mmCIF file of C-alpha atoms and ligand atoms in Angstrom:
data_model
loop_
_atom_site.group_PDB
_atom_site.id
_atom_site.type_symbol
_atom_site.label_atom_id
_atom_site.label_comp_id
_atom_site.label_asym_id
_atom_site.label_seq_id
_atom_site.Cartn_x
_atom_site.Cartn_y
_atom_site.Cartn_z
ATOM 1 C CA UNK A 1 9.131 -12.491 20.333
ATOM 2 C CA UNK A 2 11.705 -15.393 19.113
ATOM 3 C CA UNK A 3 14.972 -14.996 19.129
ATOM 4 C CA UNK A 4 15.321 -14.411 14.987
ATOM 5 C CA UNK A 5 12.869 -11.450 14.973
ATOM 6 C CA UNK A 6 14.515 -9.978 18.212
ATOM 7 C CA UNK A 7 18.154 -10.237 15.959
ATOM 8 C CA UNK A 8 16.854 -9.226 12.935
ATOM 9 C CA UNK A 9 14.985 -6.278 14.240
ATOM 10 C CA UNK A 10 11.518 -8.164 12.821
ATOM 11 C CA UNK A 11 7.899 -7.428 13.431
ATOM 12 C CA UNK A 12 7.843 -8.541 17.005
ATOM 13 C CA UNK A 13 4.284 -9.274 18.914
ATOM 14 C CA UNK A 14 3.868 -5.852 21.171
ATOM 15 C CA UNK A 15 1.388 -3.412 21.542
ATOM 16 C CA UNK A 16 3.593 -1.017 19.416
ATOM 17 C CA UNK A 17 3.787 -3.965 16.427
ATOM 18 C CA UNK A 18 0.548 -5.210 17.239
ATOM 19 C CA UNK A 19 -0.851 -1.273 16.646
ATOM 20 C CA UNK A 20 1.672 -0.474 13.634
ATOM 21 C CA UNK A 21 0.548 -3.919 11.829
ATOM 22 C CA UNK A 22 -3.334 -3.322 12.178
ATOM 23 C CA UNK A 23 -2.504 -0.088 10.583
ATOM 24 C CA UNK A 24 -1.019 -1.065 7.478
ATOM 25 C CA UNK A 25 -3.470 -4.041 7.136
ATOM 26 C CA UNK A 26 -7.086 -1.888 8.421
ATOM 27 C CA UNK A 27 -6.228 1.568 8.343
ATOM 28 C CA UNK A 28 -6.977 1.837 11.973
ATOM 29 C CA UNK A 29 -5.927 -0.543 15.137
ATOM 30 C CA UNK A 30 -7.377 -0.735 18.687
ATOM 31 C CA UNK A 31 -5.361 -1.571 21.622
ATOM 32 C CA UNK A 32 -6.790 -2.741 25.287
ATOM 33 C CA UNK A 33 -4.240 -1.795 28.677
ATOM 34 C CA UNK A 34 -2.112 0.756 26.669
ATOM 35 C CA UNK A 35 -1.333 2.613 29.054
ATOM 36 C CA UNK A 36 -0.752 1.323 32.988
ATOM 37 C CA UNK A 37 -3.696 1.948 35.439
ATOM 38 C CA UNK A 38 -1.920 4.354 37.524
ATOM 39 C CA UNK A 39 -1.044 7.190 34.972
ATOM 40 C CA UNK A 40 -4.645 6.941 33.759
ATOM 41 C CA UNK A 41 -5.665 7.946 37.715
ATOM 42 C CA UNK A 42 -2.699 10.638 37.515
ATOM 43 C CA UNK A 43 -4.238 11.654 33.911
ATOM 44 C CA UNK A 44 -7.888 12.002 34.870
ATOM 45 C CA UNK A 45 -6.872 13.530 38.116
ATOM 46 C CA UNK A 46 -5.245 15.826 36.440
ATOM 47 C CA UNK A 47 -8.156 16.612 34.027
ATOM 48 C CA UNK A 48 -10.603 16.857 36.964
ATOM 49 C CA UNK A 49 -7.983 19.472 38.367
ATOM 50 C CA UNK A 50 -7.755 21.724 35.368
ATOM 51 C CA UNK A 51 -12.105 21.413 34.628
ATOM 52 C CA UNK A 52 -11.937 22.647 38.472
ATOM 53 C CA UNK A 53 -9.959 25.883 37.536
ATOM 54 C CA UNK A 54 -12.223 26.550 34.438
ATOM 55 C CA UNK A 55 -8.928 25.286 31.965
ATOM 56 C CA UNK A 56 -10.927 23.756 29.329
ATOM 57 C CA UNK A 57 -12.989 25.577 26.347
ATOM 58 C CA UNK A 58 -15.617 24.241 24.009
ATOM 59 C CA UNK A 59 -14.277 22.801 21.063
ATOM 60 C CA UNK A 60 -14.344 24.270 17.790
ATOM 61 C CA UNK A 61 -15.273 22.577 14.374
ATOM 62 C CA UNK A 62 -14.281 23.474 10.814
ATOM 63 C CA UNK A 63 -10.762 24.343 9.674
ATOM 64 C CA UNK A 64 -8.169 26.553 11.193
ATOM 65 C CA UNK A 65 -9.069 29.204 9.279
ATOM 66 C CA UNK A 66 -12.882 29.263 10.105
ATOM 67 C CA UNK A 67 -12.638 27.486 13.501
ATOM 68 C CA UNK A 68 -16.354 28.267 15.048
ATOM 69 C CA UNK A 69 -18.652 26.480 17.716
ATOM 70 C CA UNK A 70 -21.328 24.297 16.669
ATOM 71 C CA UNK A 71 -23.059 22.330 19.070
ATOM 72 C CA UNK A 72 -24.767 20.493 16.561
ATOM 73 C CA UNK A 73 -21.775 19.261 15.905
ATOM 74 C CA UNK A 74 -19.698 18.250 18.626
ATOM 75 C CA UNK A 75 -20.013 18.846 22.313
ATOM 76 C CA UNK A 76 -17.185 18.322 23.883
ATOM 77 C CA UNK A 77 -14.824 20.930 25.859
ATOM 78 C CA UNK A 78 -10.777 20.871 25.513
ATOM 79 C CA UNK A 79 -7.653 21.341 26.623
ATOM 80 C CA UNK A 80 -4.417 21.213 25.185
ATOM 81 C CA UNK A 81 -1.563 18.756 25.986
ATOM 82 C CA UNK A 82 1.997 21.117 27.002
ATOM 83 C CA UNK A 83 4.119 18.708 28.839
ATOM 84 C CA UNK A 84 3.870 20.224 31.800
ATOM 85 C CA UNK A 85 3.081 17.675 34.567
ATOM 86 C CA UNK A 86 4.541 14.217 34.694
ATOM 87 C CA UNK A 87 1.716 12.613 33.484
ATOM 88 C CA UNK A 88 1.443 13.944 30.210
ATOM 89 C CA UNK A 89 5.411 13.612 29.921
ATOM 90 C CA UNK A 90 5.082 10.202 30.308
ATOM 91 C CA UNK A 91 2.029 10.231 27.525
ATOM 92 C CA UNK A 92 4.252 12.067 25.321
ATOM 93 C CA UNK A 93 6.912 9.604 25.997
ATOM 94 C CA UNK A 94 5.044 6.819 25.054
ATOM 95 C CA UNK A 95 3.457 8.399 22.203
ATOM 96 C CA UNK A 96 6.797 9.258 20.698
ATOM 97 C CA UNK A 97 7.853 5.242 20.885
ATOM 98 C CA UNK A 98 4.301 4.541 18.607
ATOM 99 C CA UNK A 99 5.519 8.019 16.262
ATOM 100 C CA UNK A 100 9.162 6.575 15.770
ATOM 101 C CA UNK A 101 7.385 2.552 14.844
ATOM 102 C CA UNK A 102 4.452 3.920 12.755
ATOM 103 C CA UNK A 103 7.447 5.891 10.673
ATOM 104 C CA UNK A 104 9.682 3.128 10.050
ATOM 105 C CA UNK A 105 6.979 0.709 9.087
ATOM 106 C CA UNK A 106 4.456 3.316 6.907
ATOM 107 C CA UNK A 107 7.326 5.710 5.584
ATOM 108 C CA UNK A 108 4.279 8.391 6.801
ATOM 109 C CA UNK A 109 6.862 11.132 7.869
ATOM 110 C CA UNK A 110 5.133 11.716 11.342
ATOM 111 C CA UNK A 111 6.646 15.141 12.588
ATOM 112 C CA UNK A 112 5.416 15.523 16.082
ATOM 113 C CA UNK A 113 1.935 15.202 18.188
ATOM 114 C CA UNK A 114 -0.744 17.665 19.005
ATOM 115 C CA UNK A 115 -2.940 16.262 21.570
ATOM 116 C CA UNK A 116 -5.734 17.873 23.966
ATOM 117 C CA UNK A 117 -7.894 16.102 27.220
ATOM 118 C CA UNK A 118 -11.365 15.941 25.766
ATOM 119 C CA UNK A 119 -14.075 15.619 28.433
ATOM 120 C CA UNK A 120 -17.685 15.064 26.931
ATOM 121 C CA UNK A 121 -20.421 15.857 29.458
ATOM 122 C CA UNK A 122 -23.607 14.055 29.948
ATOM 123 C CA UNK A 123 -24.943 14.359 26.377
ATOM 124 C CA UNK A 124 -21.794 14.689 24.711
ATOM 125 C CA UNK A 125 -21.253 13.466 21.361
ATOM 126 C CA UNK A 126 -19.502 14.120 17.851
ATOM 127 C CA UNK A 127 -20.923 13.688 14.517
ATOM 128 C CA UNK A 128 -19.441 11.723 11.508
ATOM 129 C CA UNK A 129 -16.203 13.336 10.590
ATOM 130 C CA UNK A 130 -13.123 12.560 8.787
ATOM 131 C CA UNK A 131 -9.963 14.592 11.152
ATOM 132 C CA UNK A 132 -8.136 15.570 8.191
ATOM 133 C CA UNK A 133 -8.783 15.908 4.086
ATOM 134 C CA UNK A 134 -6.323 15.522 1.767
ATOM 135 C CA UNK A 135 -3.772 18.192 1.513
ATOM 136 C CA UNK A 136 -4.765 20.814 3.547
ATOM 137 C CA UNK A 137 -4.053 19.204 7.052
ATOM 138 C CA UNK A 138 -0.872 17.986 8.310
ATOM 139 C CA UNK A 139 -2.520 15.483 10.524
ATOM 140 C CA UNK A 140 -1.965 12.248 9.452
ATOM 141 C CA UNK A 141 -2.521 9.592 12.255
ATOM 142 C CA UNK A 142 -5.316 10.276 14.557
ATOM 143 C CA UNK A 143 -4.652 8.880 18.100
ATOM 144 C CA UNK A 144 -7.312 8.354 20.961
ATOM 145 C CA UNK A 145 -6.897 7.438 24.283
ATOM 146 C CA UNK A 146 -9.708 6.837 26.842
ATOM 147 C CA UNK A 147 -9.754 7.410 30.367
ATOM 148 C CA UNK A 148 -13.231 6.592 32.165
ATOM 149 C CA UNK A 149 -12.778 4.733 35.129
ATOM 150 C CA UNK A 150 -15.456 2.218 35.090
ATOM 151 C CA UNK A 151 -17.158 2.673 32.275
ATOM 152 C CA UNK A 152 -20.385 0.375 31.532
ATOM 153 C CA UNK A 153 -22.521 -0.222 28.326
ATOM 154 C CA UNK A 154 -25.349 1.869 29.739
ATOM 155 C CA UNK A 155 -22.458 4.910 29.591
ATOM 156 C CA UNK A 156 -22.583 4.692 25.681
ATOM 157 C CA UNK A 157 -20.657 7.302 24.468
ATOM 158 C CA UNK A 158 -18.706 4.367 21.918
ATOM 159 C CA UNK A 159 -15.967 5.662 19.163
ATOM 160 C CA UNK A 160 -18.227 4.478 16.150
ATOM 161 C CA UNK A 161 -15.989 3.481 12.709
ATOM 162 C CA UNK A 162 -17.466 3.790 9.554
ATOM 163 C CA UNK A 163 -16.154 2.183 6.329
ATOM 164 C CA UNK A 164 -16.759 5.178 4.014
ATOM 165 C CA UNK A 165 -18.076 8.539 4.947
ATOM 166 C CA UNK A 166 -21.796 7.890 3.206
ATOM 167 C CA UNK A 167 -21.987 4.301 4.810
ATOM 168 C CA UNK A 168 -25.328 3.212 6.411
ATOM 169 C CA UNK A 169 -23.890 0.369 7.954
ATOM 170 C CA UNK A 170 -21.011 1.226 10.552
ATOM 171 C CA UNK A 171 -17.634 -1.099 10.875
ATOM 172 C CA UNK A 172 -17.809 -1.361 14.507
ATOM 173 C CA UNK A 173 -18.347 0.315 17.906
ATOM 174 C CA UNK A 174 -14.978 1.017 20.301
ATOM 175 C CA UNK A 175 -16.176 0.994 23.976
ATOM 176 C CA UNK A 176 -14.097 3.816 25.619
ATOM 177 C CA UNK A 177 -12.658 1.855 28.480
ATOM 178 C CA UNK A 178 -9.777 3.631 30.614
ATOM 179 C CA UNK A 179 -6.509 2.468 29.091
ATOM 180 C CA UNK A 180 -7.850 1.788 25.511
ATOM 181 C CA UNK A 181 -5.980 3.430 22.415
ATOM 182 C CA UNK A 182 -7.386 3.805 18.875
ATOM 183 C CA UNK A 183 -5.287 5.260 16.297
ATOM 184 C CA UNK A 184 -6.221 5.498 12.797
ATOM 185 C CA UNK A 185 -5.528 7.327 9.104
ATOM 186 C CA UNK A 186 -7.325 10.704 9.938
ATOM 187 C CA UNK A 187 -7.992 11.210 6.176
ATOM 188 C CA UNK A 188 -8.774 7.654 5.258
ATOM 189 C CA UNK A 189 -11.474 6.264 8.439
ATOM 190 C CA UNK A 190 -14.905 8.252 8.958
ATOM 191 C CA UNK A 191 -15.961 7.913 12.462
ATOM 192 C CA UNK A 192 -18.170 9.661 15.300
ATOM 193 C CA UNK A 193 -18.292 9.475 18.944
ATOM 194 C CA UNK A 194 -22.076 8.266 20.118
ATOM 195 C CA UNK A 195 -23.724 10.391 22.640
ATOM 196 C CA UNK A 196 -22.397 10.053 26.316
ATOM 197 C CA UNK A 197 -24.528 8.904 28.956
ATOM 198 C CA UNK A 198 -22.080 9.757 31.544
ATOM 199 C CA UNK A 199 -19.377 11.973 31.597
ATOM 200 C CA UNK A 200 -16.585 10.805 29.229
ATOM 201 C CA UNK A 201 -12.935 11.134 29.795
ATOM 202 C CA UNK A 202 -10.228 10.770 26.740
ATOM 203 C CA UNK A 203 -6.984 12.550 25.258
ATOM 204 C CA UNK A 204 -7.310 12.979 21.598
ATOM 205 C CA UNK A 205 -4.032 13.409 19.409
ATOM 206 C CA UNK A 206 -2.846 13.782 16.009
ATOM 207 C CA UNK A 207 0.723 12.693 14.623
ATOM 208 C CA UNK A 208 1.291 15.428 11.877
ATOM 209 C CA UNK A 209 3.559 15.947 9.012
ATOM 210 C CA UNK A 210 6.313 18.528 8.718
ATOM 211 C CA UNK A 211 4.135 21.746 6.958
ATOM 212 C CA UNK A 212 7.244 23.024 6.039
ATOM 213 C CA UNK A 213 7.501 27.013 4.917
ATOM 214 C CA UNK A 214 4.760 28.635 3.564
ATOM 215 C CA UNK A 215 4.611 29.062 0.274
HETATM 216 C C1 OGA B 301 -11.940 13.763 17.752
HETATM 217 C C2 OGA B 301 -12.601 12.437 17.851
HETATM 218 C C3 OGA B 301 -12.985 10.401 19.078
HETATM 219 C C4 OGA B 301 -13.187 9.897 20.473
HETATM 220 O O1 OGA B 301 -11.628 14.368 18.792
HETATM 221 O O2 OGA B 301 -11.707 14.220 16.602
HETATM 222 O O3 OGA B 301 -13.102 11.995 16.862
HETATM 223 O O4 OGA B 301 -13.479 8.698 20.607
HETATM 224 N N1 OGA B 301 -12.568 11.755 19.016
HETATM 225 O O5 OGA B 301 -13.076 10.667 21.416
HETATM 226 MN MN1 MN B 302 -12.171 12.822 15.094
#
């Protein structure tokens, strides 16, 4: 960063602008190294931990209201993000930096962050899906983070992007390398996770807008 952007409070050259500006150009922005090698060990040992204790559930499809299991679907088991170790403190701390950046630069009125662990087992995947249609979801920024130590091509298991939700041809394939973060317009970018050839390690999270009362 020179010293005019850094005193004019400018588009500097970060991982926080670097995400923010991909954004507003591509809808969607993918950052190597986000987060430092030894919270992704605390992070994955802590996921590890919780599978251990029978924490996590298979996750649900559809909308709130008609949540069900579908294993055609997705195939994936959860567990949700509360703040209560260090390790997701410190995620929620540096999510909350990327929430306060992606709100000054895209106006988008991010409230706060839901986020689970997602483990994918051997077979795993996730059809084509948008995370959000408009209006009747406040989540507004989709936010992935991976956490496979290791992970090789022969793993699969890739975030796939697709430029419309009909497309034949996809936009590209995200290899889910520990420390990697994808975020993305959750009503705007169609995209599926490819089946998992090894177990698959990531925290998935959604910036949402206020709902406000009911109506
Ligand atoms: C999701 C999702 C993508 C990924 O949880 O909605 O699309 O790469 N996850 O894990
Ligand atoms: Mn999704």
């Amino acid at each position: 960063m020179n010293q005019i952007t850094r005193l004019t409070g400018g588009v500097g050259d970060g991982p926080r602008e670097r995400i923010v500006d991909s954004l507003v150009r591509q809808g969607f922005a993918i950052e190597p190294d986000y987060l430092s090698p030894s919270l992704i060990k605390a992070l994955r040992r802590e996921i590890r931990r919780r599978d251990a204790r029978n924490e996590f559930t298979p996750a649900a499809v559809g909308r709130q209201d008609s949540l069900h299991h579908n294993a055609l679907i997705r195939r994936d088991r959860t567990h949700w993000l509360d703040g209560s170790t260090l390790a997701q403190m410190r995620v929620f701390a540096e999510l909350e930096l990327l929430r306060t950046d992606i709100n000054q630069a895209l106006f988008l009125g991010l409230f706060d962050l839901e986020a689970h662990f997602a483990l994918y087992p051997t077979g795993g995947f996730y059809r084509r899906h948008l995370d959000a249609f408009r209006g009747d979801n406040p989540r507004v920024v989709s936010v992935v983070i991976y956490l496979n130590s290791r992970w090789r091509p022969v793993h699969g298991g890739c975030l796939r992007i697709w430029p419309q939700r009909d497309a034949v041809t996809p936009l590209m394939d995200v290899a889910p390398r520990a420390g990697t973060l994808v975020c993305f317009l959750s009503e705007l970018i169609p995209h599926e996770v490819l089946p998992s050839h090894a177990e698959r390690l990531s925290i998935a999270g959604w910036f949402r807008r206020n709902e406000g009362p009911p109506l």
